[in-house]
């Protein structure tokens, strides 16, 4: 694991977007998996701007959505689906064949998981994963206690996830389960970037970097990843006890 520190959220997001653009220039059939949420929002915007400005050919890019709230229609503005449509698919006019997201309204969610696992295998694995970290240390919907070996799965959401998750919705919503890519995939990804910014993430970043590696604190898996990068701004880094 490497730790890269930035002055602020803007610089962190700019670095991540540049990294993706360069990776795509070097590998036009890049397989990119991203989380939605507040943290990667600016990276998405900058990515779209930079791809257009540099006239990068993204016609063979494959995009994978990390997770989704079970039961939500893609039209719900708090859904991960809606986030990616608005921020990536529509601005870049990606062809539907270029992206794969969980259908969280499917009757058979197990088969949705198998489809995702199959899609990842068919593409030859994920090149870059961009994830955030939850207030309970989750990544995607890999909640505390989830095995590091899991592939795509349906998760019972932790109370913290259910309450913090309300921020994405215009009104109170009943959240129970999530469908997510698991750590089995994360461990096989060529480069994983965990981004965190702001003082509210300082405690979970300290545990991620300096705490024990344990399935009870999912993001601690980053310590096991040779190709894992923790990208943090000054505020998120503020509780670290050693210089990293
Ligand atoms: P956030 O979400 O980027 O909106 O803080 C992080 C997460 O819960 O994974």
JSON list of C-alpha atoms and ligand atoms in Angstrom, two decimals, residues 36-40 132-134 138 140 167-168 201, ligand 1:
[
{"chain": "A", "resi": 36, "resn": "UNK", "atom": "CA", "xyz": [-20.42, 6.60, -6.59]},
{"chain": "A", "resi": 37, "resn": "UNK", "atom": "CA", "xyz": [-20.86, 9.00, -3.66]},
{"chain": "A", "resi": 38, "resn": "UNK", "atom": "CA", "xyz": [-19.57, 12.37, -2.52]},
{"chain": "A", "resi": 39, "resn": "UNK", "atom": "CA", "xyz": [-15.88, 11.44, -2.64]},
{"chain": "A", "resi": 40, "resn": "UNK", "atom": "CA", "xyz": [-15.49, 10.46, -6.32]},
{"chain": "A", "resi": 132, "resn": "UNK", "atom": "CA", "xyz": [-14.35, 5.69, -1.15]},
{"chain": "A", "resi": 133, "resn": "UNK", "atom": "CA", "xyz": [-14.58, 4.70, 2.50]},
{"chain": "A", "resi": 134, "resn": "UNK", "atom": "CA", "xyz": [-17.66, 4.66, 4.69]},
{"chain": "A", "resi": 138, "resn": "UNK", "atom": "CA", "xyz": [-16.80, -0.23, 4.44]},
{"chain": "A", "resi": 140, "resn": "UNK", "atom": "CA", "xyz": [-18.71, -0.50, -1.55]},
{"chain": "A", "resi": 167, "resn": "UNK", "atom": "CA", "xyz": [-27.61, 11.94, 2.63]},
{"chain": "A", "resi": 168, "resn": "UNK", "atom": "CA", "xyz": [-27.90, 10.80, -1.01]},
{"chain": "A", "resi": 201, "resn": "UNK", "atom": "CA", "xyz": [-12.82, 10.74, 7.41]},
{"chain": "B", "resi": 1, "resn": "LIG", "atom": "P1", "xyz": [-18.94, 9.15, 0.44]},
{"chain": "B", "resi": 1, "resn": "LIG", "atom": "O1", "xyz": [-19.26, 7.62, 0.69]},
{"chain": "B", "resi": 1, "resn": "LIG", "atom": "O2", "xyz": [-17.93, 9.20, -0.67]},
{"chain": "B", "resi": 1, "resn": "LIG", "atom": "O3", "xyz": [-20.27, 9.73, 0.04]},
{"chain": "B", "resi": 1, "resn": "LIG", "atom": "O4", "xyz": [-18.40, 9.72, 1.72]},
{"chain": "B", "resi": 1, "resn": "LIG", "atom": "C1", "xyz": [-18.25, 6.73, 1.01]},
{"chain": "B", "resi": 1, "resn": "LIG", "atom": "C2", "xyz": [-18.80, 5.35, 1.21]},
{"chain": "B", "resi": 1, "resn": "LIG", "atom": "O5", "xyz": [-19.74, 5.18, 1.99]},
{"chain": "B", "resi": 1, "resn": "LIG", "atom": "O6", "xyz": [-18.28, 4.41, 0.59]}
]
